[in-house]
Structures are given as C-alpha cells and as structure tokens.
PDB file of C-alpha atoms and ligand atoms in Angstrom:
ATOM      1  CA  UNK R   1     110.476 106.059  92.445  1.00  0.00           C
ATOM      2  CA  UNK R   2     111.843 102.885  90.895  1.00  0.00           C
ATOM      3  CA  UNK R   3     109.808  99.586  90.632  1.00  0.00           C
ATOM      4  CA  UNK R   4     111.119  96.890  93.360  1.00  0.00           C
ATOM      5  CA  UNK R   5     111.579  93.606  93.304  1.00  0.00           C
ATOM      6  CA  UNK R   6     111.337  91.153  95.758  1.00  0.00           C
ATOM      7  CA  UNK R   7     114.261  88.119  95.405  1.00  0.00           C
ATOM      8  CA  UNK R   8     113.898  86.294  98.362  1.00  0.00           C
ATOM      9  CA  UNK R   9     115.951  82.585  99.068  1.00  0.00           C
ATOM     10  CA  UNK R  10     115.090  79.157 101.124  1.00  0.00           C
ATOM     11  CA  UNK R  11     117.090  77.298 103.562  1.00  0.00           C
ATOM     12  CA  UNK R  12     121.040  76.718 103.100  1.00  0.00           C
ATOM     13  CA  UNK R  13     121.552  78.891 100.410  1.00  0.00           C
ATOM     14  CA  UNK R  14     123.166  81.218 103.298  1.00  0.00           C
ATOM     15  CA  UNK R  15     125.629  78.754 102.395  1.00  0.00           C
ATOM     16  CA  UNK R  16     126.437  79.204  98.660  1.00  0.00           C
ATOM     17  CA  UNK R  17     129.903  79.324  97.338  1.00  0.00           C
ATOM     18  CA  UNK R  18     131.310  77.601 101.048  1.00  0.00           C
ATOM     19  CA  UNK R  19     129.969  74.130 100.315  1.00  0.00           C
ATOM     20  CA  UNK R  20     129.336  71.869  96.850  1.00  0.00           C
ATOM     21  CA  UNK R  21     130.357  74.260  94.504  1.00  0.00           C
ATOM     22  CA  UNK R  22     130.405  71.470  91.861  1.00  0.00           C
ATOM     23  CA  UNK R  23     126.496  71.293  92.066  1.00  0.00           C
ATOM     24  CA  UNK R  24     125.668  75.131  93.368  1.00  0.00           C
ATOM     25  CA  UNK R  25     128.531  77.495  92.049  1.00  0.00           C
ATOM     26  CA  UNK R  26     131.655  79.301  93.586  1.00  0.00           C
ATOM     27  CA  UNK R  27     129.138  82.644  93.988  1.00  0.00           C
ATOM     28  CA  UNK R  28     128.773  83.744  97.699  1.00  0.00           C
ATOM     29  CA  UNK R  29     125.405  84.865  98.348  1.00  0.00           C
ATOM     30  CA  UNK R  30     126.484  88.487  98.817  1.00  0.00           C
ATOM     31  CA  UNK R  31     128.225  88.501  95.411  1.00  0.00           C
ATOM     32  CA  UNK R  32     124.829  87.167  93.572  1.00  0.00           C
ATOM     33  CA  UNK R  33     123.287  90.075  95.557  1.00  0.00           C
ATOM     34  CA  UNK R  34     125.281  92.310  94.372  1.00  0.00           C
ATOM     35  CA  UNK R  35     125.224  90.850  91.037  1.00  0.00           C
ATOM     36  CA  UNK R  36     121.487  91.349  90.919  1.00  0.00           C
ATOM     37  CA  UNK R  37     121.253  94.631  92.328  1.00  0.00           C
ATOM     38  CA  UNK R  38     123.591  96.184  89.272  1.00  0.00           C
ATOM     39  CA  UNK R  39     121.665  94.292  86.844  1.00  0.00           C
ATOM     40  CA  UNK R  40     118.126  95.844  88.125  1.00  0.00           C
ATOM     41  CA  UNK R  41     119.761  99.196  88.468  1.00  0.00           C
ATOM     42  CA  UNK R  42     120.220  99.076  84.386  1.00  0.00           C
ATOM     43  CA  UNK R  43     116.979  98.487  84.059  1.00  0.00           C
ATOM     44  CA  UNK R  44     115.551 100.713  86.432  1.00  0.00           C
ATOM     45  CA  UNK R  45     114.665  98.318  89.395  1.00  0.00           C
ATOM     46  CA  UNK R  46     115.859  98.176  92.866  1.00  0.00           C
ATOM     47  CA  UNK R  47     115.961  94.742  94.605  1.00  0.00           C
ATOM     48  CA  UNK R  48     115.087  93.627  97.866  1.00  0.00           C
ATOM     49  CA  UNK R  49     117.028  90.827  98.725  1.00  0.00           C
ATOM     50  CA  UNK R  50     116.137  88.377 101.563  1.00  0.00           C
ATOM     51  CA  UNK R  51     117.670  84.951 102.525  1.00  0.00           C
ATOM     52  CA  UNK R  52     115.868  82.780 105.797  1.00  0.00           C
ATOM     53  CA  UNK R  53     115.932  78.591 107.035  1.00  0.00           C
ATOM     54  CA  UNK R  54     112.549  79.367 108.556  1.00  0.00           C
ATOM     55  CA  UNK R  55     109.575  78.711 106.734  1.00  0.00           C
ATOM     56  CA  UNK R  56     107.500  80.948 108.250  1.00  0.00           C
ATOM     57  CA  UNK R  57     109.709  83.907 107.942  1.00  0.00           C
ATOM     58  CA  UNK R  58     109.773  83.437 104.105  1.00  0.00           C
ATOM     59  CA  UNK R  59     106.051  83.409 104.077  1.00  0.00           C
ATOM     60  CA  UNK R  60     105.929  86.747 106.231  1.00  0.00           C
ATOM     61  CA  UNK R  61     108.179  88.256 103.395  1.00  0.00           C
ATOM     62  CA  UNK R  62     105.778  86.740 100.937  1.00  0.00           C
ATOM     63  CA  UNK R  63     102.443  88.677 102.506  1.00  0.00           C
ATOM     64  CA  UNK R  64     103.935  91.784 102.636  1.00  0.00           C
ATOM     65  CA  UNK R  65     105.673  91.927  99.389  1.00  0.00           C
ATOM     66  CA  UNK R  66     101.771  92.627  98.141  1.00  0.00           C
ATOM     67  CA  UNK R  67     102.361  96.042  99.460  1.00  0.00           C
ATOM     68  CA  UNK R  68     105.375  97.147  97.039  1.00  0.00           C
ATOM     69  CA  UNK R  69     106.843  94.900  95.206  1.00  0.00           C
ATOM     70  CA  UNK R  70     106.548  94.439  91.415  1.00  0.00           C
ATOM     71  CA  UNK R  71     107.057  90.937  91.310  1.00  0.00           C
ATOM     72  CA  UNK R  72     109.363  88.030  93.023  1.00  0.00           C
ATOM     73  CA  UNK R  73     111.578  86.074  92.170  1.00  0.00           C
ATOM     74  CA  UNK R  74     111.982  82.951  94.614  1.00  0.00           C
ATOM     75  CA  UNK R  75     114.540  80.328  95.041  1.00  0.00           C
ATOM     76  CA  UNK R  76     112.758  78.338  97.888  1.00  0.00           C
ATOM     77  CA  UNK R  77     115.579  75.499  97.974  1.00  0.00           C
ATOM     78  CA  UNK R  78     114.245  72.560  99.636  1.00  0.00           C
ATOM     79  CA  UNK R  79     111.119  74.431 100.844  1.00  0.00           C
ATOM     80  CA  UNK R  80     109.893  73.812  96.836  1.00  0.00           C
ATOM     81  CA  UNK R  81     109.128  70.318  97.335  1.00  0.00           C
ATOM     82  CA  UNK R  82     107.481  70.146 100.417  1.00  0.00           C
ATOM     83  CA  UNK R  83     105.895  73.803 101.112  1.00  0.00           C
ATOM     84  CA  UNK R  84     102.070  74.261 100.989  1.00  0.00           C
ATOM     85  CA  UNK R  85     102.410  77.394 103.272  1.00  0.00           C
ATOM     86  CA  UNK R  86     104.457  79.027 100.716  1.00  0.00           C
ATOM     87  CA  UNK R  87     102.437  78.180  98.051  1.00  0.00           C
ATOM     88  CA  UNK R  88      99.422  79.522  99.562  1.00  0.00           C
ATOM     89  CA  UNK R  89     101.180  82.880 100.380  1.00  0.00           C
ATOM     90  CA  UNK R  90     102.397  83.383  96.687  1.00  0.00           C
ATOM     91  CA  UNK R  91      98.790  82.171  95.604  1.00  0.00           C
ATOM     92  CA  UNK R  92      97.948  85.834  97.016  1.00  0.00           C
ATOM     93  CA  UNK R  93     100.216  87.483  95.202  1.00  0.00           C
ATOM     94  CA  UNK R  94      99.049  89.147  92.399  1.00  0.00           C
ATOM     95  CA  UNK R  95     102.283  90.228  90.347  1.00  0.00           C
ATOM     96  CA  UNK R  96     104.719  88.577  88.822  1.00  0.00           C
ATOM     97  CA  UNK R  97     106.326  85.231  89.975  1.00  0.00           C
ATOM     98  CA  UNK R  98     109.573  83.729  88.891  1.00  0.00           C
ATOM     99  CA  UNK R  99     110.482  80.682  90.363  1.00  0.00           C
ATOM    100  CA  UNK R 100     114.157  80.122  90.308  1.00  0.00           C
ATOM    101  CA  UNK R 101     116.683  77.306  90.898  1.00  0.00           C
ATOM    102  CA  UNK R 102     120.790  77.307  90.244  1.00  0.00           C
ATOM    103  CA  UNK R 103     120.287  73.482  89.634  1.00  0.00           C
ATOM    104  CA  UNK R 104     118.454  71.589  86.911  1.00  0.00           C
ATOM    105  CA  UNK R 105     115.736  70.108  89.528  1.00  0.00           C
ATOM    106  CA  UNK R 106     114.646  68.276  86.876  1.00  0.00           C
ATOM    107  CA  UNK R 107     117.988  66.457  86.190  1.00  0.00           C
ATOM    108  CA  UNK R 108     118.712  65.268  89.322  1.00  0.00           C
ATOM    109  CA  UNK R 109     116.514  63.447  92.455  1.00  0.00           C
ATOM    110  CA  UNK R 110     113.108  62.334  91.742  1.00  0.00           C
ATOM    111  CA  UNK R 111     112.272  64.340  94.783  1.00  0.00           C
ATOM    112  CA  UNK R 112     113.156  67.510  93.519  1.00  0.00           C
ATOM    113  CA  UNK R 113     111.140  67.223  90.555  1.00  0.00           C
ATOM    114  CA  UNK R 114     108.135  67.803  92.164  1.00  0.00           C
ATOM    115  CA  UNK R 115     107.033  71.610  92.923  1.00  0.00           C
ATOM    116  CA  UNK R 116     104.139  73.548  95.298  1.00  0.00           C
ATOM    117  CA  UNK R 117     105.718  76.327  93.734  1.00  0.00           C
ATOM    118  CA  UNK R 118     105.606  76.008  89.589  1.00  0.00           C
ATOM    119  CA  UNK R 119     101.672  75.877  90.375  1.00  0.00           C
ATOM    120  CA  UNK R 120     101.788  79.229  91.385  1.00  0.00           C
ATOM    121  CA  UNK R 121     104.437  80.839  88.963  1.00  0.00           C
ATOM    122  CA  UNK R 122     104.456  82.758  86.555  1.00  0.00           C
ATOM    123  CA  UNK R 123     107.523  80.700  84.820  1.00  0.00           C
ATOM    124  CA  UNK R 124     110.542  78.929  86.217  1.00  0.00           C
ATOM    125  CA  UNK R 125     114.367  79.266  85.443  1.00  0.00           C
ATOM    126  CA  UNK R 126     116.643  76.775  86.639  1.00  0.00           C
ATOM    127  CA  UNK R 127     120.082  74.861  85.705  1.00  0.00           C
ATOM    128  CA  UNK R 128     121.728  78.163  85.058  1.00  0.00           C
ATOM    129  CA  UNK R 129     123.691  78.845  88.257  1.00  0.00           C
ATOM    130  CA  UNK R 130     124.210  82.490  89.366  1.00  0.00           C
ATOM    131  CA  UNK R 131     123.500  83.735  86.249  1.00  0.00           C
ATOM    132  CA  UNK R 132     119.502  82.580  86.287  1.00  0.00           C
ATOM    133  CA  UNK R 133     119.368  85.319  89.084  1.00  0.00           C
ATOM    134  CA  UNK R 134     120.143  87.924  86.547  1.00  0.00           C
ATOM    135  CA  UNK R 135     117.949  86.062  83.636  1.00  0.00           C
ATOM    136  CA  UNK R 136     114.869  86.079  86.051  1.00  0.00           C
ATOM    137  CA  UNK R 137     115.749  90.039  86.778  1.00  0.00           C
ATOM    138  CA  UNK R 138     115.113  90.673  83.231  1.00  0.00           C
ATOM    139  CA  UNK R 139     112.135  88.155  82.858  1.00  0.00           C
ATOM    140  CA  UNK R 140     110.451  90.239  85.681  1.00  0.00           C
ATOM    141  CA  UNK R 141     111.247  93.617  84.225  1.00  0.00           C
ATOM    142  CA  UNK R 142     109.837  92.498  81.020  1.00  0.00           C
ATOM    143  CA  UNK R 143     106.828  91.598  82.498  1.00  0.00           C
ATOM    144  CA  UNK R 144     106.356  94.617  84.207  1.00  0.00           C
ATOM    145  CA  UNK R 145     106.908  97.008  81.468  1.00  0.00           C
ATOM    146  CA  UNK R 146     104.832  95.449  78.873  1.00  0.00           C
TER     147      UNK R 146
HETATM  148  O1  CA2 L   1     119.347  74.288  92.606  1.00  0.00           O
HETATM  149  C1  CA2 L   1     118.785  74.920  93.666  1.00  0.00           C
HETATM  150  O2  CA2 L   1     118.706  76.383  93.457  1.00  0.00           O
HETATM  151  C2  CA2 L   1     117.850  74.674  94.898  1.00  0.00           C
HETATM  152  O3  CA2 L   1     117.184  75.036  95.197  1.00  0.00           O
HETATM  153  C3  CA2 L   1     119.032  74.402  95.952  1.00  0.00           C
HETATM  154  C4  CA2 L   1     118.370  73.981  97.007  1.00  0.00           C
HETATM  155  C5  CA2 L   1     117.760  72.618  96.640  1.00  0.00           C
HETATM  156  O4  CA2 L   1     116.972  71.844  98.395  1.00  0.00           O
HETATM  157  C6  CA2 L   1     117.029  72.545  95.703  1.00  0.00           C
HETATM  158  O5  CA2 L   1     115.969  71.357  94.965  1.00  0.00           O
HETATM  159  C7  CA2 L   1     117.236  73.137  94.460  1.00  0.00           C
HETATM  160  C8  CA2 L   1     119.267  73.311  98.360  1.00  0.00           C
HETATM  161  C9  CA2 L   1     120.307  74.526  98.497  1.00  0.00           C
HETATM  162  C10 CA2 L   1     121.226  74.201  99.033  1.00  0.00           C
HETATM  163  O6  CA2 L   1     122.531  75.024  99.276  1.00  0.00           O
HETATM  164  C11 CA2 L   1     123.821  74.482  99.377  1.00  0.00           C
HETATM  165  C12 CA2 L   1     124.755  75.416  99.248  1.00  0.00           C
HETATM  166  C13 CA2 L   1     125.954  75.356  99.328  1.00  0.00           C
HETATM  167  C14 CA2 L   1     126.432  74.151 100.273  1.00  0.00           C
HETATM  168  C15 CA2 L   1     125.213  73.369 100.828  1.00  0.00           C
HETATM  169  C16 CA2 L   1     123.733  73.855 100.309  1.00  0.00           C
END
C-alpha cells in the first residue's frame, strides 16, 4: 500500500486563483490538488489534501495524521505567523514536516517573517508559487525513502 502524505492548507487558501493572482497565482486549490496527486503517484505516494479556515480543524487534522501519515506538508496561511496551537500539534508529529508558502514570506511585510511552524519544520519551501507543492512532495519522498 502506498505511503500517505497529508497536505494541509489554512485560511483563505480556498480563494486561490479567484483573488490576488499577482501574489498567489492563477491556479485554484483544486488545480493544485490535482497536480499534487499526479506528482505523488509518480513517486509512489498517496495524497490526503485538506483545507480549513479554522485553527481547531487544522490542529485536529495534525493530531489524526500521527496514525498513518508518512509526512505533512503544511501551508498554514496566516496561522503560520500566529498559531502556537498549530506549533504544539506539529511538535508531537514524529515524521517529516515541510512548511510551505506560495509567496516568499521573507520578501514581504515584517509580520510574515515570523513563523511558529519553522521551529518544528524539517524544512521550508517558499516563493515558488503552486510548484512549491510538488517540490515539497519530492522533499518528503526523499526524506522518507532515505
Ligand atoms: O504565501 C503563502 O502561501 C501564505 O501562506 C499565504 C497566506 C499568507 O497569510 C501567508 O503570509 C503566506 C494567505 C493566503 C491567502 O490566500 C488568498 C488567496 C487568494 C486571495 C486571497 C487570499
């Protein structure tokens, strides 16, 4: 059975491709989910793809991931910069964690430079737009297979 990777998306990412294309690109989250499933299948992995605007739902998904996920890719959106609850949930996850952002959070407003997820992430990918999701799957696959 293929190993599973959880891809978790935080608040407002359901609006991708609909607003602010200059910052976040023209692909919808559904498009990105399709790309991720294709990339994962090439590498022998299965994707579980989720989005929530609610901090608690993201914490629940991280807690549940310990049961059967080989890794987590998380774009926590604005919760990246504020959520100790998501940080604490990720601390208990014992497989690779990739922090992902579409935009380069270090080239934007100062408040986006602080990440509570970076402290518990195995690695960080940001600034590559939707392609970053596929790069993150490759990173998890490498980490799991090594
Ligand atoms: O660059 C990223 O991926 C972010 O995680 C996106 C978050 C932002 O708060 C982080 O600082 C960086 C925002 C997601 C909002 O997405 C939208 C997409 C389309 C229209 C409006 C918001």
